[in-house]
Amino acid sequence: MTSATAHRDHPETAAEFVANDARAHWHDQSLWFVRARRDKASQTLPEWEELRERASKVKLHTMSRMADYLEQFERNAIALGAQVHWARTPAEHNEIVLGIIQKHNATRVVKSKSMLTEECHLNPFLERNGVVVTDTDLGEWIVQLRNEPPSHIVMPAIHIKKEEIGELFHDLLGTEKGATDPPYLVNAARQKLREQFLNAEIGLTGVNFAIAETGGFVVCTNEGNADLGVSLPKVHIACMGIEKIIPKAADLGYFLRLLGRSATGQPITTYSSHFHGPRPGGELHIILVDNGRSNILASPEFRRSLNCIRCGACMNTCPVYRRSGGHSYSTTVPGPIGSILAPTRDAQEHASLPFACSLCGSCTDVCPVKIDLHNQLLTWRRELALKFLVPFDKRLGMSLAAAVFARPWLYRVGGAIARRVFPWLPRMLVYNRWNPWGRQRELPEMPAQSFRALYARRKRNHKVPSDQKPASR
Amino acid sequence: MPRVGLFIPCYVDQLYPDVGLATVELLEQCGCDVDFPTAQTCCGQPMANTGCTEAAKPLARRFLEIFRDYEYVVAPSGSCVAMVRNHYHDLVHEHPDFEAVHTKTFELCEFLTDVLKVDGFPGSFPYRVGLHQSCHGLRELRSGKSSELNVPGFNKIGGLLESLDGLQLVSLQRPDECCGFGGTFAVSEEAVSCMMGLDRLHDHEQSGTQVLTAGDMSCLMHLQGLIARQKKPLAVMHVAQILAGRKPQLPA
Ligand code: SF4
């Protein structure tokens, strides 16, 4: 898992990904394809922007009364027969899950995709305690077999080519060598996963939306694995971050319509499974996890990031994510939203993430719940500078530049000298390893005079403006 | 006669003086009384975007004081205008001149279309022009519809360009993806930044662009740097230069 490896900053991990040009372009194009599908799907709904507005309002309202809605949810869920647990930290969450498993003397768990359990590093914890966990979402299972974290929150194995999956399956499942045919590989996976489903004693799922009014919740999958995973075993554990709460069942429509379209361009995810209390004779445990979320809730700057419904659209649209891959972020949730959430957990470790962004703003325009992602990334940069977590050379450079800009005479003279000296410098002195600009780019040509000099001359010459008048409305 | 305080961003002043001159000519053509206050230097964007708020604040204050007495402030740079309009609030909202100055500061093309109501310019530019929609112009100033939004389409810069005779705007595979400049991003994330830039250029080449243009010289500086290194057959001009009747320097 990422947490076990030494931490590296984004520019370094990104440069490694970009170095494999063919792969980086393949990754970029696969995700752009999804983004294009999202555009088409969103354009089929004339009310798209209104939906975004409403969803965002519902979320903001929920956040203003988060505690009330959570308690209402708890009451109603208990009334339906569920058992509700609260966890402040990943460790508490993992202990609760293990406790339930041990109470049932179980060792085999099937899990449907849940980013929260990734966030809590549940799998390695359970494995250390003798529990066999199988991720049943195909992509999630593939990354589990490869012993690596997902690289995307909706398409966890988007970074892996089908040839690589063929090889992996050949080694682990005994499929034919060199086979890359997706239906064939999927079928092989299905056979193997079926065994896991049949043998499982506990089914574990995430939660997409929990409804305060009813005490029920919804899990969205495309493979139906959440349904299968909790149909056979008697015990269902559902893990949710506290921000998954929405007030009413009637609000659900906004989110379900936005989620599938934003995520993959589907009108709706194939399965939206509703759970209201345990099945007859079974047990339903719901674990509500904080892990830093109430801190975010308390900060006016970043509160909006809790709007997130984890559709992944901001990743698909992010030109940096597409070219650097999810693993380059070294955090469970990558991309724009991950770069906001990660520093709230550990600002020092993730200080490079808010800078892994050109501030293009595409994420803000694509986000179905209107999180102003790029502005929050900018705010993070400010916070990091206040905490002295912006690299020293960057801070020094900016202070020096600001000192020059505060003195017009110094700025003028400095500019004039630079423009005069630069063209005479030998290339080696300008283009070397200390000049990252010049590795692949030329510097601009230096003009003899600045604008202010030319403007002053123009004014002296009383140059009359051209008599050509533009057309006017 | 609208009295315009001209804001020429520091790097345009030092490196692209003709973009400034073209801007002056355009505004004068449209009947503006243009003045360039020489005490100006930089709006503070590089510092603010790097998180160095304290370094940016005095520059923002200087900006407000220098420009407070003009009727309008106009700059040939979407990104610097977005800084003043959308981000000065975080730096200097308590300053007595903040309210007035940040609402009267405009990017050149939006000033021409929205304030002066200019429909177009005379003259011809018989080339295939690739418009790079700079992100800050597009998504912070809304100089056009961004591809993510489901709203009616419009494009202020494209509209002005298309008024020129013979000018043909090319259509791109990805109409408004970022070029990868992003200020200090271009240096601190050099690898991704250059890949983004090269991908943009590839799109323009595939679409038949002869002259690459934008409302932001900073994006063009980055793209031009890549073009020059790779010796690609593309001319680069700021939109003000095209509108003011400059001719492109096309490779032979
Ligand atoms: S931040 Fe918005 S776009 Fe990104 S995953 Fe969350 S909901 Fe989707």
XYZ file of C-alpha atoms and ligand atoms in Angstrom:
733
model
C 0.000 0.000 0.000
C 1.049 3.550 -0.527
C 1.244 4.296 3.151
C 4.020 1.796 3.625
C 6.287 3.179 0.912
C 8.462 6.231 1.331
C 6.587 9.336 0.326
C 7.528 11.125 -2.868
C 6.344 14.455 -4.211
C 4.043 14.718 -7.191
C 6.479 16.300 -9.671
C 8.818 13.346 -9.278
C 6.198 10.586 -9.570
C 4.493 12.463 -12.406
C 7.731 12.835 -14.350
C 8.209 9.067 -14.145
C 4.750 8.462 -15.579
C 5.261 11.024 -18.339
C 8.638 9.501 -19.235
C 6.762 6.563 -20.754
C 5.277 8.720 -23.464
C 3.172 6.021 -25.142
C 1.623 4.916 -21.879
C 0.958 8.450 -20.689
C -0.803 9.232 -23.971
C -2.808 6.031 -23.804
C -3.906 6.908 -20.271
C -4.777 10.462 -21.281
C -6.851 9.270 -24.216
C -8.737 6.579 -22.289
C -9.835 9.128 -19.730
C -10.583 11.815 -22.267
C -12.872 9.302 -23.931
C -14.809 8.999 -20.672
C -14.888 12.759 -20.253
C -16.309 13.083 -23.792
C -18.996 10.532 -22.959
C -19.848 12.561 -19.882
C -20.233 15.684 -22.026
C -22.644 13.901 -24.353
C -24.668 12.488 -21.475
C -24.894 15.814 -19.676
C -26.067 17.477 -22.877
C -29.026 15.109 -23.126
C -30.542 16.856 -20.091
C -31.596 20.458 -20.705
C -31.915 20.853 -16.938
C -28.318 19.759 -16.276
C -27.093 23.011 -14.764
C -30.207 23.267 -12.642
C -29.658 19.743 -11.362
C -26.113 20.668 -10.362
C -27.391 23.716 -8.573
C -30.025 21.762 -6.656
C -27.696 18.954 -5.689
C -25.170 21.452 -4.447
C -27.835 23.244 -2.407
C -29.048 20.011 -0.840
C -25.503 19.178 0.184
C -24.793 22.624 1.594
C -27.993 22.518 3.549
C -27.168 19.044 4.867
C -23.787 20.252 6.028
C -25.317 23.107 7.938
C -27.225 20.527 9.999
C -24.965 17.526 9.662
C -25.245 16.310 13.268
C -29.051 16.425 13.224
C -29.327 14.470 10.009
C -26.823 11.870 11.161
C -28.753 11.315 14.365
C -32.010 11.120 12.469
C -30.445 8.545 10.179
C -29.188 6.545 13.140
C -32.608 6.511 14.798
C -34.363 5.416 11.640
C -31.769 2.820 10.727
C -32.021 1.279 14.201
C -35.796 1.297 13.925
C -35.366 -0.763 10.747
C -33.276 -3.249 12.701
C -29.754 -2.185 11.721
C -26.909 -1.799 14.205
C -25.146 1.539 13.922
C -21.508 2.137 14.915
C -19.515 5.343 15.007
C -15.802 5.528 14.252
C -13.619 8.562 14.687
C -10.474 7.147 13.091
C -9.502 4.479 10.553
C -8.195 2.374 13.437
C -11.553 2.495 15.220
C -13.320 1.634 11.984
C -11.064 -1.352 11.333
C -11.493 -2.632 14.910
C -15.273 -2.449 14.609
C -15.211 -4.411 11.346
C -12.890 -7.027 12.825
C -15.031 -7.257 15.956
C -18.121 -8.080 13.906
C -16.249 -10.649 11.849
C -14.797 -12.324 14.934
C -18.130 -12.350 16.702
C -19.362 -14.553 13.879
C -16.202 -16.667 13.891
C -15.838 -15.770 10.244
C -12.713 -15.640 8.093
C -14.009 -15.020 4.569
C -15.248 -11.583 3.544
C -16.363 -10.344 0.128
C -16.208 -6.648 -0.403
C -17.775 -4.518 -3.055
C -15.886 -1.425 -4.011
C -15.525 1.002 -1.160
C -13.056 3.869 -1.250
C -13.611 4.390 2.459
C -12.143 0.997 3.346
C -9.204 1.869 1.061
C -8.847 5.110 2.979
C -8.765 3.108 6.227
C -6.398 0.493 4.777
C -8.829 -2.184 5.899
C -7.583 -5.034 3.678
C -4.058 -5.316 5.077
C -5.439 -4.949 8.596
C -7.911 -7.788 8.158
C -5.322 -9.949 6.449
C -2.959 -9.449 9.365
C -5.781 -10.753 11.542
C -6.306 -13.897 9.536
C -9.283 -12.769 7.488
C -9.387 -13.416 3.746
C -10.862 -10.379 1.953
C -11.816 -10.434 -1.698
C -12.596 -7.280 -3.608
C -15.409 -8.224 -5.954
C -15.499 -5.211 -8.234
C -13.537 -6.468 -11.237
C -11.184 -3.511 -11.417
C -10.726 -3.455 -7.685
C -10.011 -7.174 -7.675
C -7.386 -6.763 -10.394
C -5.516 -4.135 -8.388
C -5.866 -6.301 -5.308
C -4.278 -9.207 -7.179
C -1.479 -6.893 -8.280
C -0.994 -5.794 -4.714
C -1.415 -2.125 -5.450
C -3.937 0.589 -4.578
C -6.603 1.710 -7.079
C -5.564 4.580 -9.335
C -9.057 6.019 -9.822
C -12.126 6.058 -7.606
C -14.588 4.839 -10.241
C -12.280 2.942 -12.591
C -9.715 1.543 -10.167
C -7.695 -0.332 -12.801
C -7.839 2.289 -15.559
C -4.038 2.452 -15.577
C -3.650 -1.220 -16.501
C -3.658 -2.443 -20.105
C -5.575 -5.539 -21.109
C -2.321 -7.270 -22.093
C -1.125 -6.857 -18.524
C -4.382 -8.239 -17.178
C -3.998 -11.216 -19.541
C -0.587 -11.940 -18.105
C -1.741 -11.489 -14.520
C -4.648 -13.870 -15.059
C -2.393 -16.351 -16.805
C -0.105 -16.407 -13.776
C -2.796 -16.477 -11.104
C -5.865 -18.039 -12.697
C -4.288 -20.179 -15.379
C -5.906 -18.488 -18.358
C -4.258 -19.059 -21.741
C -0.943 -17.381 -22.234
C -1.180 -14.235 -24.362
C -4.973 -14.066 -24.130
C -6.201 -10.460 -24.104
C -9.795 -10.874 -25.221
C -11.856 -8.974 -22.624
C -14.926 -11.290 -22.612
C -12.661 -14.305 -22.136
C -10.764 -12.663 -19.280
C -13.926 -11.372 -17.641
C -15.386 -14.839 -17.788
C -12.341 -16.324 -16.089
C -12.586 -13.688 -13.375
C -16.261 -14.396 -12.956
C -15.626 -18.117 -12.363
C -13.098 -17.347 -9.688
C -15.155 -14.607 -8.044
C -18.193 -16.882 -7.971
C -16.301 -19.238 -5.663
C -15.535 -16.327 -3.393
C -19.146 -15.187 -3.344
C -20.382 -18.685 -2.536
C -17.922 -19.174 0.307
C -18.223 -15.763 1.891
C -19.493 -15.442 5.448
C -19.645 -11.662 5.533
C -20.532 -9.142 2.814
C -19.035 -5.701 3.063
C -20.124 -2.701 0.985
C -19.650 1.015 0.803
C -22.500 3.504 0.812
C -23.196 6.092 -1.867
C -26.141 7.824 -0.242
C -27.612 7.418 3.220
C -31.063 8.889 3.717
C -31.799 10.501 7.074
C -35.552 10.452 6.572
C -35.787 6.682 6.063
C -32.658 5.192 7.642
C -32.007 3.356 4.383
C -29.032 3.671 2.050
C -28.110 3.188 -1.579
C -25.100 1.453 -3.087
C -24.333 2.049 -6.783
C -22.398 -0.523 -8.811
C -22.189 -1.463 -12.443
C -21.493 -5.128 -11.889
C -24.155 -5.968 -9.342
C -21.446 -7.223 -7.042
C -22.788 -5.389 -4.017
C -26.103 -7.215 -4.397
C -24.434 -10.550 -4.806
C -21.999 -9.950 -1.991
C -24.686 -9.312 0.582
C -27.285 -11.787 -0.687
C -25.513 -14.964 0.241
C -23.881 -14.214 3.593
C -26.134 -13.446 6.543
C -24.094 -10.483 7.730
C -23.826 -7.190 5.852
C -21.403 -4.505 6.985
C -21.848 -1.111 5.323
C -19.065 1.464 5.775
C -19.744 5.101 5.088
C -18.100 8.463 5.534
C -20.409 10.793 7.421
C -20.672 13.105 4.400
C -22.718 10.506 2.508
C -25.860 11.587 4.328
C -28.714 13.301 2.465
C -31.948 14.496 4.100
C -34.745 12.934 2.068
C -35.507 10.116 -0.315
C -36.844 12.746 -2.700
C -33.337 14.264 -2.967
C -31.938 11.014 -4.254
C -33.131 11.666 -7.798
C -30.777 14.611 -8.280
C -27.779 12.653 -7.187
C -28.502 9.436 -9.052
C -29.097 11.357 -12.274
C -25.862 13.297 -11.849
C -23.673 10.439 -10.635
C -23.801 7.982 -13.537
C -23.625 10.658 -16.193
C -20.710 12.440 -14.562
C -18.818 9.254 -13.820
C -18.967 7.313 -17.060
C -21.590 8.970 -19.233
C -24.230 6.363 -18.368
C -27.746 7.683 -17.675
C -27.615 5.808 -14.387
C -25.367 3.201 -12.797
C -26.547 -0.299 -13.698
C -27.458 -1.233 -10.133
C -28.664 1.255 -7.538
C -29.372 -1.106 -4.657
C -31.462 0.157 -1.766
C -31.041 -1.333 1.686
C -33.538 -0.808 4.462
C -32.597 -2.807 7.516
C -31.215 -6.354 7.613
C -32.619 -9.228 5.592
C -34.851 -11.597 7.582
C -32.692 -13.537 9.968
C -29.594 -11.533 9.027
C -27.591 -8.700 10.521
C -26.916 -5.260 9.108
C -24.121 -3.161 10.582
C -23.637 0.432 9.487
C -20.363 2.112 10.409
C -20.283 5.889 10.274
C -16.713 7.125 9.888
C -15.353 10.585 10.546
C -11.606 10.387 9.827
C -11.068 14.117 9.537
C -14.414 14.957 7.978
C -15.701 16.959 10.906
C -12.542 19.077 10.698
C -13.365 19.812 7.078
C -16.925 20.586 8.085
C -15.619 23.094 10.600
C -13.523 24.949 8.024
C -15.459 27.452 5.929
C -12.740 27.340 3.266
C -12.986 23.650 2.534
C -16.466 22.684 3.716
C -17.753 22.467 0.179
C -15.384 19.611 -0.572
C -17.743 17.420 1.488
C -20.299 17.856 -1.322
C -18.336 15.262 -3.232
C -20.312 12.253 -4.458
C -17.147 10.517 -5.730
C -18.109 10.448 -9.386
C -14.517 10.869 -10.551
C -15.410 13.444 -13.230
C -12.826 15.882 -11.914
C -10.150 13.232 -12.438
C -11.250 12.427 -15.960
C -11.195 16.060 -16.931
C -7.998 16.998 -15.112
C -5.197 17.413 -17.663
C -2.634 16.704 -14.965
C -4.308 13.563 -13.620
C -4.755 12.192 -17.124
C -1.069 12.586 -17.844
C 0.414 11.618 -14.516
C -1.810 8.699 -13.461
C -3.615 8.153 -10.186
C -0.684 6.602 -8.355
C 1.382 9.748 -8.821
C -0.763 11.371 -6.114
C 0.216 8.796 -3.454
C -3.177 9.070 -1.801
C -6.396 7.016 -1.835
C -8.448 9.629 -3.646
C -6.291 11.160 -6.408
C -6.880 14.058 -8.778
C -8.350 17.452 -7.927
C -10.646 16.385 -5.082
C -7.955 14.116 -3.647
C -5.511 17.012 -3.682
C -7.916 18.936 -1.468
C -8.823 16.077 0.873
C -5.330 14.649 1.373
C -3.698 17.735 2.910
C -6.532 17.998 5.430
C -5.273 14.684 6.818
C -1.560 15.412 6.598
C -0.528 18.762 5.191
C 3.182 18.075 5.334
C 3.066 14.743 3.547
C 0.762 15.966 0.788
C 2.093 19.503 0.421
C 2.967 18.983 -3.247
C -0.583 18.065 -4.308
C -2.262 21.492 -4.368
C 0.555 22.503 -6.715
C -0.021 19.547 -9.049
C -2.534 21.731 -10.839
C -2.358 24.393 -13.533
C -5.489 26.070 -12.080
C -7.303 25.543 -15.384
C -10.642 25.295 -13.573
C -12.039 22.463 -15.672
C -12.729 20.415 -12.528
C -14.864 23.197 -11.118
C -17.006 23.341 -14.249
C -17.378 19.579 -14.510
C -18.214 18.847 -10.874
C -21.868 17.763 -10.589
C -22.181 19.168 -7.075
C -20.448 22.443 -7.871
C -17.391 22.200 -5.691
C -15.118 25.133 -6.566
C -12.212 22.733 -6.752
C -9.580 24.951 -8.333
C -10.259 27.764 -5.901
C -9.906 25.392 -2.978
C -6.588 24.204 -4.379
C -5.471 27.812 -4.511
C -6.623 28.296 -0.936
C -4.619 25.241 0.046
C -1.497 26.796 -1.421
C -2.035 29.787 0.821
C -2.529 27.581 3.865
C 0.615 25.634 3.033
C 2.638 28.831 2.722
C 1.357 29.908 6.137
C 2.498 26.578 7.538
C 5.896 27.042 5.817
C 5.262 23.979 3.719
C 5.917 25.678 0.387
C 9.491 24.897 -0.695
C 12.003 27.498 0.425
C 13.302 28.345 -3.052
C 9.764 29.047 -4.262
C 9.086 31.341 -1.305
C 12.416 33.085 -1.682
C 11.905 33.574 -5.411
C 8.478 35.060 -4.845
C 9.668 37.409 -2.111
C 12.533 38.615 -4.283
C 10.249 39.170 -7.252
C 7.751 41.003 -5.064
C 10.545 43.232 -3.746
C 11.541 44.132 -7.298
C 7.946 44.739 -8.405
C 7.379 47.055 -5.454
C 10.127 49.319 -6.831
C 9.313 50.396 -10.396
C 12.816 51.810 -10.967
C 14.443 48.532 -9.954
C 12.006 46.588 -12.100
C 12.742 48.855 -15.088
C 16.499 48.708 -14.729
C 16.512 44.985 -13.968
C 14.372 44.263 -17.014
C 16.552 46.388 -19.270
C 19.726 44.701 -18.096
C 18.257 41.224 -18.453
C 17.001 41.943 -21.971
C 20.388 43.267 -22.984
C 22.514 40.580 -21.345
C 20.492 37.460 -22.127
C 20.955 37.372 -25.899
C 24.758 37.429 -25.409
C 24.935 34.596 -22.933
C 26.279 31.306 -24.250
C 23.534 28.675 -24.565
C 25.171 26.520 -21.935
C 24.753 29.205 -19.348
C 21.049 29.600 -20.059
C 20.016 26.065 -20.908
C 21.278 23.776 -18.195
C 19.827 21.534 -15.553
C 19.063 24.429 -13.256
C 16.663 25.850 -15.784
C 13.599 23.560 -15.943
C 11.909 25.968 -18.346
C 14.601 25.369 -20.917
C 14.676 21.581 -20.829
C 12.091 21.362 -23.595
C 11.309 25.017 -24.295
C 13.151 28.007 -25.675
C 13.040 31.218 -23.713
C 11.282 34.112 -25.429
C 13.391 36.306 -27.690
C 14.447 39.442 -25.907
C 13.179 42.632 -27.544
C 15.496 45.639 -27.583
C 13.000 47.850 -25.793
C 10.251 47.373 -23.273
C 6.677 48.441 -23.883
C 7.029 51.366 -21.524
C 10.007 52.676 -23.481
C 8.177 52.330 -26.806
C 5.049 53.876 -25.342
C 6.986 56.875 -24.058
C 8.529 57.402 -27.482
C 5.161 57.063 -29.171
C 3.718 59.684 -26.869
C 6.598 62.067 -27.567
C 6.038 61.693 -31.313
C 2.332 62.505 -30.826
C 1.499 59.622 -33.055
C -2.101 60.065 -34.137
C -4.283 57.029 -33.888
C -5.297 55.253 -37.037
C -8.390 56.774 -38.624
C -9.921 53.428 -39.312
C -12.871 53.214 -37.014
C -14.246 49.818 -36.053
C -17.792 48.792 -36.801
C -20.091 49.452 -33.899
C -23.469 48.107 -32.848
C -14.618 59.229 -24.586
C -13.996 56.453 -22.062
C -10.875 57.100 -20.057
C -8.910 53.869 -19.928
C -6.004 53.077 -17.666
C -3.906 50.576 -19.539
C -2.594 47.675 -17.538
C 0.262 45.935 -19.301
C 1.352 42.892 -17.305
C 5.014 42.859 -16.337
C 6.110 40.085 -18.698
C 4.245 41.671 -21.633
C 5.957 44.973 -20.875
C 9.385 43.375 -20.824
C 9.090 40.654 -23.448
C 6.213 41.422 -25.802
C 6.096 45.207 -26.208
C 4.229 44.993 -29.500
C 1.262 43.325 -27.786
C 1.029 46.421 -25.615
C 1.283 48.740 -28.608
C -1.376 46.796 -30.506
C -3.653 47.110 -27.486
C -3.153 50.872 -27.359
C -3.882 51.163 -31.071
C -7.078 49.117 -30.810
C -8.402 51.072 -27.871
C -7.613 54.384 -29.542
C -9.251 53.197 -32.759
C -12.364 52.585 -30.692
C -12.297 56.113 -29.373
C -10.774 55.581 -25.942
C -8.574 58.041 -24.163
C -5.761 55.687 -23.181
C -3.194 56.293 -20.511
C -0.409 54.023 -19.297
C 0.513 54.822 -15.693
C 4.224 54.068 -15.510
C 4.298 53.268 -11.796
C 2.668 49.895 -12.502
C 4.657 46.678 -12.449
C 2.940 43.394 -11.597
C -0.511 42.542 -10.253
C 0.883 39.967 -7.818
C -0.534 36.894 -9.505
C 2.661 34.798 -9.473
C 2.974 35.272 -5.718
C -0.687 34.694 -4.954
C -0.824 31.573 -7.117
C 2.158 30.152 -5.299
C 0.467 30.727 -1.970
C 2.734 33.621 -1.009
C -0.129 35.904 -0.069
C 1.938 38.248 2.058
C 4.240 38.986 -0.851
C 1.268 39.617 -3.148
C -0.644 42.006 -0.893
C 1.531 45.131 -1.275
C 1.465 44.664 -5.053
C -2.323 44.411 -5.033
C -2.541 47.585 -2.963
C -0.229 49.407 -5.352
C -2.396 48.263 -8.237
C -5.548 49.676 -6.656
C -3.911 52.993 -5.927
C -2.401 53.378 -9.369
C -5.624 52.610 -11.209
C -8.308 54.024 -8.930
C -8.850 57.245 -10.867
C -9.537 55.730 -14.276
C -12.954 55.064 -15.666
C -11.876 51.607 -16.804
C -8.797 49.450 -16.481
C -8.021 47.279 -19.499
C -5.354 44.621 -19.980
C -4.461 42.276 -22.842
C -4.350 39.334 -20.466
C -7.255 37.259 -19.180
C -5.226 35.723 -16.442
C -4.042 38.958 -14.838
C -7.535 40.421 -15.073
C -8.964 37.305 -13.424
C -6.479 37.868 -10.631
C -7.795 41.375 -10.025
C -11.447 40.578 -10.538
C -11.739 37.227 -8.757
C -8.833 36.957 -6.358
C -8.057 40.438 -5.081
C -10.929 39.918 -2.704
C -8.838 37.417 -0.747
C -5.945 39.848 -0.548
C -7.232 43.392 -0.178
C -10.991 43.358 0.269
C -10.743 45.908 3.060
C -8.927 48.455 0.880
C -11.065 51.548 0.157
C -10.405 51.276 -3.594
C -10.990 47.552 -3.896
C -14.672 47.622 -4.765
C -14.382 50.247 -7.485
C -11.229 48.989 -9.158
C -12.000 45.294 -9.273
C -15.356 45.849 -10.968
C -14.011 48.168 -13.661
C -11.053 46.025 -14.693
C -11.507 44.199 -18.010
C -9.691 41.899 -20.353
C -9.233 43.574 -23.735
C -11.675 41.473 -25.784
C -14.398 41.499 -23.178
C -13.993 45.264 -22.866
C -14.368 45.627 -26.624
C -17.455 43.409 -26.827
C -19.218 44.043 -23.516
C -18.425 47.683 -22.761
C -17.680 49.310 -26.107
C -20.113 46.998 -27.945
C -17.706 46.572 -30.826
C -18.943 43.973 -33.283
C -15.782 43.591 -35.238
C -12.840 45.206 -36.948
C -12.171 46.132 -40.542
C -9.253 44.526 -42.302
C -8.379 41.077 -43.458
C -6.395 38.211 -42.089
C -6.548 35.417 -44.640
C -5.180 32.617 -42.490
C -6.332 29.567 -40.605
C -6.262 30.710 -37.015
C -6.176 28.403 -34.010
C -7.622 30.104 -30.948
C -6.173 28.902 -27.685
C -8.859 29.531 -25.082
C -6.793 30.454 -22.090
C -8.286 28.822 -19.007
C -8.492 31.927 -16.861
C -10.116 33.931 -19.637
C -12.546 31.118 -20.268
C -13.456 29.750 -16.850
C -12.714 32.697 -14.585
C -13.832 35.589 -16.780
C -16.272 33.604 -18.931
C -14.966 34.982 -22.197
C -16.725 32.041 -23.824
C -18.654 28.893 -22.995
C -16.444 26.195 -21.545
C -16.977 22.710 -22.929
C -18.017 21.312 -19.542
C -21.049 23.512 -19.066
C -24.473 22.883 -20.540
C -25.306 26.515 -21.355
C -25.786 28.411 -24.636
C -22.553 28.817 -26.588
C -20.721 32.100 -27.063
C -17.144 33.171 -27.651
C -16.091 36.791 -27.269
C -12.559 36.453 -28.635
C -13.590 34.170 -31.483
C -16.383 36.564 -32.439
C -13.991 39.495 -32.805
C -11.482 37.428 -34.754
C -14.094 36.164 -37.179
C -15.054 39.708 -38.127
C -11.794 39.961 -40.062
C -12.015 39.142 -43.763
C -10.684 35.764 -44.735
C -9.955 34.646 -41.229
C -10.905 31.055 -40.638
C -11.062 29.675 -37.106
C -10.024 26.032 -36.997
C -11.969 23.548 -34.902
C -9.960 21.513 -32.471
C -10.408 18.010 -31.098
C -10.301 19.404 -27.573
C -11.535 22.966 -27.897
C -10.506 24.273 -24.512
C -7.985 22.045 -22.812
C -5.272 23.743 -20.775
C -1.912 24.334 -22.490
C -0.015 23.479 -19.322
C 1.501 26.870 -18.557
C -0.067 27.613 -15.185
C 2.555 30.070 -13.934
C 5.106 28.416 -11.660
C 3.440 25.105 -12.563
C 5.346 25.321 -15.873
C 8.567 25.004 -13.908
C 7.681 22.963 -10.835
C 5.767 20.349 -12.874
C 7.929 20.676 -15.949
C 7.256 17.173 -17.290
C 3.462 17.363 -17.212
C 3.470 20.997 -18.307
C 5.465 20.262 -21.461
C 3.450 17.172 -22.289
C 0.297 19.269 -22.042
C 1.781 21.961 -24.262
C 2.941 19.504 -26.896
C -0.477 17.851 -26.924
C -2.127 21.218 -27.507
C 0.242 21.929 -30.376
C -0.434 18.519 -31.862
C -4.164 19.243 -31.841
C -3.557 22.557 -33.631
C -1.277 20.961 -36.191
C -3.830 18.244 -36.915
C -6.527 20.883 -37.303
C -4.521 22.928 -39.781
C -3.682 25.965 -37.655
C -1.314 28.411 -39.339
C -1.449 31.142 -36.741
C -1.882 30.284 -33.100
C -3.458 33.010 -31.002
C -4.839 33.673 -27.533
C -5.923 36.458 -25.262
C -3.123 35.543 -22.877
C 0.499 35.985 -23.827
C 1.628 33.734 -20.972
C 0.083 30.606 -22.516
C 1.574 31.672 -25.832
C 5.018 32.158 -24.298
C 4.975 28.539 -23.147
C 3.621 27.224 -26.450
C 6.010 29.380 -28.467
C 8.887 28.024 -26.412
C 7.925 24.489 -27.421
C 7.338 25.500 -31.056
C 10.758 27.147 -31.260
C 12.540 24.168 -29.743
C 10.750 21.726 -32.029
C 10.903 24.048 -35.035
C 7.215 23.585 -35.759
C 5.667 25.523 -38.663
C 3.295 27.631 -36.560
C 3.206 31.398 -36.161
C 2.206 32.801 -32.777
C 0.401 36.111 -32.268
C -1.575 37.715 -29.478
C -5.176 38.388 -30.478
C -4.574 42.149 -30.127
C -1.869 41.964 -32.780
C -4.198 40.211 -35.212
C -7.035 42.652 -34.611
C -4.677 45.619 -34.945
C -3.671 44.463 -38.419
C -0.217 42.963 -37.838
C 0.896 40.363 -40.340
C 2.041 36.935 -39.206
C 5.606 35.792 -39.660
C 4.891 32.483 -41.264
C 7.735 30.040 -41.625
C 8.948 29.800 -45.211
S -15.213 16.613 -6.564
Fe -17.019 16.702 -7.859
S -16.267 15.927 -9.832
Fe -14.753 15.308 -8.314
S -15.354 13.274 -7.674
Fe -16.311 14.686 -6.251
S -18.327 15.062 -7.096
Fe -17.136 14.160 -8.721
